[in-house]
Coordinates of C-alpha atoms in Angstrom, one line a residue:
R75 CA 30.3 4.3 14.5
C76 CA 27.0 2.6 13.9
L77 CA 23.6 3.6 15.4
S78 CA 22.0 0.5 17.0
F79 CA 19.0 -0.6 15.1
G80 CA 15.8 -0.5 17.2
N81 CA 17.1 2.1 19.7
R82 CA 14.9 5.2 20.1
G83 CA 17.8 7.4 20.4
S84 CA 19.4 6.2 17.3
A85 CA 16.2 6.6 15.3
L86 CA 15.8 10.2 16.5
G87 CA 19.4 11.0 15.8
A88 CA 19.1 9.7 12.4
Q89 CA 15.8 11.5 11.7
R90 CA 17.3 14.8 13.0
F91 CA 20.4 14.3 10.8
I92 CA 18.3 13.8 7.7
W93 CA 16.1 16.8 8.4
G94 CA 19.1 18.8 8.2
V95 CA 20.2 17.4 4.9
S96 CA 16.7 17.8 3.5
W97 CA 16.7 21.4 4.7
I98 CA 20.0 22.3 2.9
Y99 CA 18.6 20.6 -0.3
R100 CA 15.3 22.5 -0.1
T101 CA 16.5 25.9 0.7
Q102 CA 20.1 26.3 -0.1
I103 CA 20.4 24.3 -3.6
P104 CA 19.1 26.3 -6.6
P105 CA 16.4 24.5 -8.4
H106 CA 18.2 24.6 -11.6
S107 CA 21.5 26.0 -12.9
G108 CA 21.9 29.8 -12.9
S109 CA 18.9 30.3 -10.6
F110 CA 18.3 31.3 -7.0
N111 CA 16.7 29.5 -4.2
S112 CA 14.0 31.6 -2.5
G113 CA 14.5 29.8 0.7
F114 CA 18.2 30.7 0.9
G115 CA 17.6 33.2 3.8
C116 CA 15.4 30.8 5.8
R117 CA 16.0 31.1 9.5
C118 CA 12.9 29.2 10.7
K119 CA 13.4 27.6 14.2
G120 CA 11.0 24.7 13.5
H121 CA 9.9 22.6 10.5
C122 CA 8.9 24.8 7.5
D123 CA 8.1 24.6 3.8
C124 CA 10.6 27.2 2.8
G125 CA 12.6 26.8 -0.4
D126 CA 11.9 25.8 -4.0
N127 CA 12.9 22.0 -3.9
A128 CA 10.5 19.5 -2.6
S129 CA 11.6 16.8 -0.4
K130 CA 10.4 14.6 2.4
P131 CA 12.9 12.8 4.8
Y132 CA 12.2 9.7 6.9
I133 CA 15.0 8.4 9.3
D134 CA 17.6 7.6 6.7
D135 CA 15.5 8.0 3.4
V136 CA 14.6 11.1 1.5
I137 CA 12.1 11.3 -1.4
A138 CA 11.9 14.4 -3.7
A139 CA 9.5 15.5 -6.3
S140 CA 10.3 17.8 -9.2
P141 CA 8.7 19.0 -12.5
E142 CA 9.8 16.7 -15.4
L143 CA 11.8 19.6 -16.9
L144 CA 13.9 20.1 -13.8
A145 CA 14.0 16.4 -12.3
N146 CA 17.5 15.4 -13.8
D147 CA 19.2 18.7 -12.6
N148 CA 17.7 18.2 -9.1
F149 CA 18.8 14.5 -9.0
S150 CA 22.3 15.6 -9.8
S151 CA 22.3 18.4 -7.3
F152 CA 21.2 16.1 -4.5
L153 CA 23.8 13.5 -5.4
A154 CA 26.4 16.3 -5.4
L155 CA 25.1 17.6 -2.1
A156 CA 25.6 14.1 -0.6
N157 CA 29.1 13.8 -2.0
H158 CA 30.0 17.3 -0.6
L159 CA 28.7 16.4 2.9
G160 CA 30.6 13.1 2.9
L161 CA 27.5 10.9 2.9
R162 CA 27.7 7.4 1.5
L163 CA 24.5 6.4 -0.3
S164 CA 23.1 3.0 -0.3
T165 CA 24.5 0.7 -3.0
T166 CA 21.6 -1.8 -2.8
P167 CA 19.9 -2.0 -6.2
G168 CA 16.8 0.2 -6.4
H169 CA 17.6 2.3 -3.2
V170 CA 18.8 5.3 -5.2
S171 CA 16.2 5.8 -7.8
P172 CA 16.9 8.2 -10.6
P173 CA 14.0 10.5 -11.9
G174 CA 10.9 8.8 -13.2
P175 CA 7.0 8.6 -12.7
V176 CA 7.6 5.3 -10.7
C177 CA 9.6 4.8 -7.5
I178 CA 9.8 2.4 -4.6
A179 CA 9.9 4.2 -1.3
L180 CA 9.6 2.7 2.1
G181 CA 8.7 -0.7 0.4
L182 CA 5.9 0.6 -1.6
E183 CA 5.8 1.4 -5.2
Y184 CA 4.5 5.0 -6.2
D185 CA 3.3 5.8 -9.6
T186 CA 2.6 9.3 -10.4
D187 CA 1.1 8.8 -13.8
E188 CA -1.5 6.3 -12.4
N189 CA -1.8 8.1 -9.1
T190 CA -1.4 4.8 -7.2
V191 CA 0.6 3.4 -4.3
S192 CA 0.9 -0.4 -4.5
L193 CA 3.0 -3.4 -3.4
P194 CA 6.0 -3.9 -5.7
Q195 CA 5.7 -7.0 -7.8
A196 CA 8.4 -9.1 -5.9
K197 CA 6.7 -8.3 -2.7
L198 CA 3.2 -9.1 -4.2
E199 CA 4.2 -12.4 -5.4
A200 CA 5.9 -13.5 -2.1
L201 CA 2.9 -12.4 -0.1
T202 CA 0.5 -14.3 -2.4
E203 CA 2.5 -17.5 -2.2
L204 CA 2.6 -17.1 1.6
L205 CA -1.3 -16.6 1.8
K206 CA -1.7 -19.9 -0.5
Y207 CA 0.4 -21.8 2.1
W208 CA -1.9 -20.5 4.9
I209 CA -5.2 -21.4 3.2
D210 CA -4.4 -25.0 3.7
S211 CA -2.6 -24.9 7.0
P212 CA -4.5 -26.7 9.9
K213 CA -2.9 -25.0 12.7
A214 CA -0.4 -22.1 13.7
T215 CA 1.7 -20.7 16.4
E216 CA 1.6 -17.2 17.9
K217 CA 4.9 -16.4 16.3
E218 CA 3.9 -17.5 12.8
L219 CA 0.5 -15.5 13.0
A220 CA 2.5 -12.4 14.2
S221 CA 4.6 -12.7 11.1
L222 CA 1.8 -13.0 8.8
S223 CA -0.1 -10.1 10.3
G224 CA 2.8 -7.8 10.1
K225 CA 3.1 -8.4 6.5
L226 CA -0.6 -7.8 6.0
L227 CA -0.6 -4.7 8.0
Q228 CA 1.7 -3.1 5.5
A229 CA -0.3 -4.3 2.7
C230 CA -3.4 -2.8 4.3
G231 CA -2.1 0.6 3.4
V232 CA -2.4 -0.1 -0.4
I233 CA -5.4 -2.6 -0.4
F234 CA -8.7 -0.8 0.0
A235 CA -10.6 -2.1 3.0
G236 CA -7.7 -4.4 3.9
R237 CA -7.9 -3.6 7.6
L238 CA -11.5 -4.8 7.7
F239 CA -10.5 -8.1 6.5
L240 CA -7.4 -8.5 8.8
N241 CA -9.5 -8.3 12.0
R242 CA -10.2 -12.0 12.1
I243 CA -6.6 -12.9 11.5
L244 CA -5.6 -10.6 14.3
A245 CA -8.2 -12.2 16.5
T246 CA -6.8 -15.5 15.7
K247 CA -3.4 -14.3 16.8
R248 CA -4.7 -13.1 20.0
R249 CA -6.3 -16.5 20.6
A250 CA -2.9 -18.1 20.1
T251 CA -1.3 -15.7 22.5
R252 CA -3.8 -16.9 25.1
A253 CA -3.4 -20.5 24.3
K254 CA -1.3 -22.6 26.7
H255 CA 1.1 -23.9 24.2
K256 CA 0.8 -20.9 21.7
T257 CA -0.3 -23.4 19.0
I258 CA -3.9 -23.3 17.9
Y259 CA -6.2 -24.8 15.1
L260 CA -7.4 -22.3 12.4
D261 CA -11.1 -21.8 11.9
E262 CA -13.1 -21.1 8.8
A263 CA -13.4 -17.4 9.6
F264 CA -9.6 -17.1 9.5
R265 CA -9.5 -19.0 6.0
D266 CA -12.4 -16.8 4.7
D267 CA -10.2 -13.7 5.3
V268 CA -7.0 -15.3 3.9
Q269 CA -9.1 -16.2 0.7
W270 CA -10.2 -12.4 0.5
W271 CA -6.7 -11.4 0.8
I272 CA -5.6 -13.8 -2.1
E273 CA -8.2 -12.3 -4.3
A274 CA -7.7 -8.7 -3.2
L275 CA -3.9 -8.9 -4.0
A276 CA -4.7 -10.2 -7.5
L277 CA -7.5 -7.7 -8.3
R278 CA -7.0 -4.5 -6.1
N279 CA -3.3 -3.8 -5.5
G280 CA -2.9 -0.1 -5.3
V281 CA -4.8 2.9 -4.0
S282 CA -4.8 6.6 -4.9
F283 CA -2.3 8.6 -2.9
L284 CA -3.7 11.9 -4.2
V285 CA -7.2 12.2 -2.9
H286 CA -9.7 13.5 -5.3
K287 CA -12.0 16.4 -4.7
S288 CA -15.4 15.0 -3.4
S289 CA -18.2 15.2 -6.0
A290 CA -21.1 14.1 -4.0
T291 CA -22.2 14.6 -0.3
I292 CA -24.5 12.5 1.9
T293 CA -25.3 13.0 5.5
L294 CA -26.8 10.3 7.6
D295 CA -28.1 9.8 11.1
A296 CA -30.0 7.4 13.5
S297 CA -32.2 7.9 16.4
T298 CA -33.3 5.3 19.1
T299 CA -36.8 6.6 19.5
G300 CA -37.5 8.8 16.5
W301 CA -40.7 7.2 15.2
S302 CA -44.2 7.9 16.4
D303 CA -44.5 4.6 18.3
G304 CA -41.1 5.1 19.9
S305 CA -39.1 2.8 17.7
P306 CA -35.9 3.7 16.2
G307 CA -35.4 5.8 12.9
I308 CA -32.7 6.1 10.2
G309 CA -32.3 9.1 8.0
A310 CA -30.0 10.1 5.2
Y311 CA -30.0 12.8 2.6
H312 CA -28.1 12.9 -0.8
Y313 CA -27.5 16.5 -1.6
D314 CA -26.5 16.1 -5.3
R315 CA -29.7 13.9 -6.1
N316 CA -32.1 15.7 -3.7
E317 CA -33.2 12.2 -2.4
Y318 CA -33.5 10.9 1.1
I319 CA -34.1 7.9 3.3
S320 CA -36.5 8.1 6.2
V321 CA -37.2 4.7 7.6
S322 CA -37.9 2.6 10.8
P323 CA -35.8 -0.8 10.7
P324 CA -37.8 -4.1 11.0
Q325 CA -38.9 -5.2 14.6
H326 CA -35.9 -7.6 15.1
L327 CA -33.5 -4.7 14.7
H328 CA -35.1 -2.3 17.2
S329 CA -32.8 -3.3 20.0
L330 CA -29.7 -2.3 18.2
H331 CA -27.3 0.0 19.9
I332 CA -27.2 3.5 18.7
N333 CA -23.8 2.8 17.1
D334 CA -25.1 -0.1 15.3
L335 CA -28.0 1.8 14.1
E336 CA -25.7 4.4 12.7
L337 CA -23.7 1.7 10.9
L338 CA -27.0 0.3 9.6
A339 CA -27.6 3.7 8.0
H340 CA -24.2 3.3 6.3
V341 CA -25.4 -0.1 4.9
L342 CA -28.6 1.4 3.5
V343 CA -26.8 4.4 1.9
A344 CA -24.4 1.9 0.2
R345 CA -27.4 -0.4 -1.1
V346 CA -29.6 2.6 -2.2
W347 CA -27.2 4.9 -3.8
G348 CA -24.1 2.8 -4.2
P349 CA -25.1 1.2 -7.7
Q350 CA -25.7 4.8 -9.0
L351 CA -22.6 6.4 -7.9
G352 CA -20.1 4.9 -10.4
S353 CA -16.6 6.4 -10.1
V354 CA -17.7 9.2 -7.8
H355 CA -15.7 10.3 -4.7
V356 CA -18.3 10.9 -2.2
K357 CA -18.1 12.4 1.3
V358 CA -20.4 10.8 3.8
Y359 CA -20.9 12.7 7.0
T360 CA -21.8 11.2 10.4
D361 CA -22.1 12.7 13.9
N362 CA -21.3 9.2 15.4
T363 CA -17.7 9.0 16.5
C364 CA -17.7 5.3 16.6
C365 CA -18.9 5.0 13.1
W366 CA -16.4 7.6 11.8
Y367 CA -13.4 5.8 13.4
L368 CA -14.4 2.5 12.1
S369 CA -14.9 3.8 8.5
Q370 CA -11.6 5.7 8.8
N371 CA -9.5 3.1 10.4
G372 CA -11.4 -0.3 9.8
R373 CA -10.9 -1.4 13.4
S374 CA -13.6 -2.9 15.8
A375 CA -13.8 -5.7 18.4
V376 CA -17.5 -6.3 17.6
D377 CA -18.0 -8.8 14.9
Q378 CA -21.5 -7.4 14.0
R379 CA -20.1 -4.0 13.3
L380 CA -17.3 -5.5 11.1
R381 CA -19.9 -7.2 9.1
M382 CA -21.7 -4.1 8.4
A383 CA -18.5 -2.2 7.6
R384 CA -17.4 -4.9 5.1
I385 CA -20.9 -4.6 3.3
F386 CA -20.2 -0.9 3.2
A387 CA -16.6 -1.3 1.8
L388 CA -17.6 -4.2 -0.7
S389 CA -20.1 -1.9 -2.2
Q390 CA -17.5 0.6 -3.0
I391 CA -15.4 -2.2 -4.6
E392 CA -18.2 -3.6 -6.6
H393 CA -19.5 -0.3 -8.0
G394 CA -16.2 1.7 -8.3
Y395 CA -16.9 4.6 -6.0
R396 CA -15.0 5.7 -3.0
V397 CA -16.3 7.1 0.3
E398 CA -14.4 9.7 2.3
P399 CA -15.7 9.3 5.9
A400 CA -16.2 12.7 7.6
W401 CA -17.4 13.9 11.1
L402 CA -20.1 16.3 11.5
S403 CA -21.4 17.8 14.8
T404 CA -24.8 16.8 15.9
E405 CA -26.0 20.5 15.6
D406 CA -24.9 20.8 12.0
N407 CA -26.3 17.3 11.0
W408 CA -29.9 18.5 11.6
L409 CA -31.2 17.4 8.2
A410 CA -30.3 13.8 8.4
D411 CA -31.5 13.9 12.1
A412 CA -34.9 15.3 11.1
F413 CA -35.3 12.5 8.6
S414 CA -34.7 10.0 11.4
R415 CA -37.3 11.6 13.6
P416 CA -40.1 12.5 11.2
A417 CA -42.9 12.3 13.9
D418 CA -41.2 15.2 15.9
E419 CA -42.8 18.6 15.3
K420 CA -39.5 20.3 15.3
S421 CA -38.2 17.9 12.5
K422 CA -41.3 18.5 10.4
R423 CA -40.6 22.2 10.5
R424 CA -37.0 21.9 9.5
I425 CA -37.9 19.6 6.7
A426 CA -40.5 22.0 5.4
D427 CA -38.1 24.9 5.7
F428 CA -35.3 23.2 4.0
T429 CA -37.7 22.1 1.2
K430 CA -38.9 25.8 0.8
S431 CA -35.3 26.9 0.7
I432 CA -34.2 24.8 -2.3
G433 CA -37.5 25.2 -4.1
A434 CA -37.9 21.4 -4.8
T435 CA -39.4 18.6 -2.9
P436 CA -36.9 15.8 -2.0
T437 CA -37.7 12.3 -3.4
Q438 CA -37.9 9.5 -0.8
R439 CA -36.1 6.4 -1.7
H440 CA -37.9 3.1 -1.0
I441 CA -36.1 0.4 1.2
E442 CA -36.6 -3.3 0.3
P443 CA -36.7 -5.7 3.2
E444 CA -33.4 -7.5 2.1
M445 CA -31.4 -4.2 2.3
Y446 CA -31.4 -4.6 6.1
D447 CA -29.6 -7.9 6.1
F448 CA -26.2 -8.0 7.4

């Protein structure tokens, strides 16, 4: 019998079956000849990490990781297990991958030596050719745009900031959905994003799949009426450099929504400290859920916010550092909040107490007028 593709029950049945196979391999198969698997007595009723062999199942696929010394033994053991259970493994070239630092799993190429996950060369070339076709196409149908968006959505997982540069393509697809005849003319914004993707595939195919430990910490915040004259304020503090930002944006930006002010704080952080971060993995804390979500997922329906988020991402690409967005409660984000409200007496006391506790006066960074541009 064959389980029908696309059926939820089929997927669940296949997933449960492969969980069982993976459990047997993890807990019952000795990690090498003449040894004993510590997970042999596992009786866990739910998912667990028992056993000495590492494997992760997904519907009808399994990927396993082993020390180089044991890799060949573990691979042979898994093939023997499959044969014992009467399982027919795929005969498609590349589907059964012998031990090595590079393997293709779920359509992506993992390289443990380089710590990267990227598009395989064949898929990379095919996607690049497809984008070159789209750069000169005058119009498109909803179905064509859906196909393009689907391919780019997978690529977003291995191209840094890819989701930020897919939004206008998705917006174009939605416009085609609303069109009476489902065919629309393509605008320059669409072509700009296609061009960015062509360059990104050539230069930035691959992201780290093992996250580095953060080596720098920055907190930031914004207030709508934090300045002495009631105008908005922006504050940020770089813990490793003992430097801070405390400014009120220009008059034409005073009407920005608090979410946009918080994003402007991200832009200033990138432009002030970005050129000095080098290859640092920095954790940037915000107490604004909208900003955290946008930084984490690259999604927004507001074009102005997407522009600021792209500036923040492009700074990381240009200078080689990476930001790990993190959320911090408003109560714990008191220092950046104080720098965004320097006229407030409570904020003054907090800054004074902090300066006294570290025994050094923080250095204020100067903001040039062009740094506010987005």
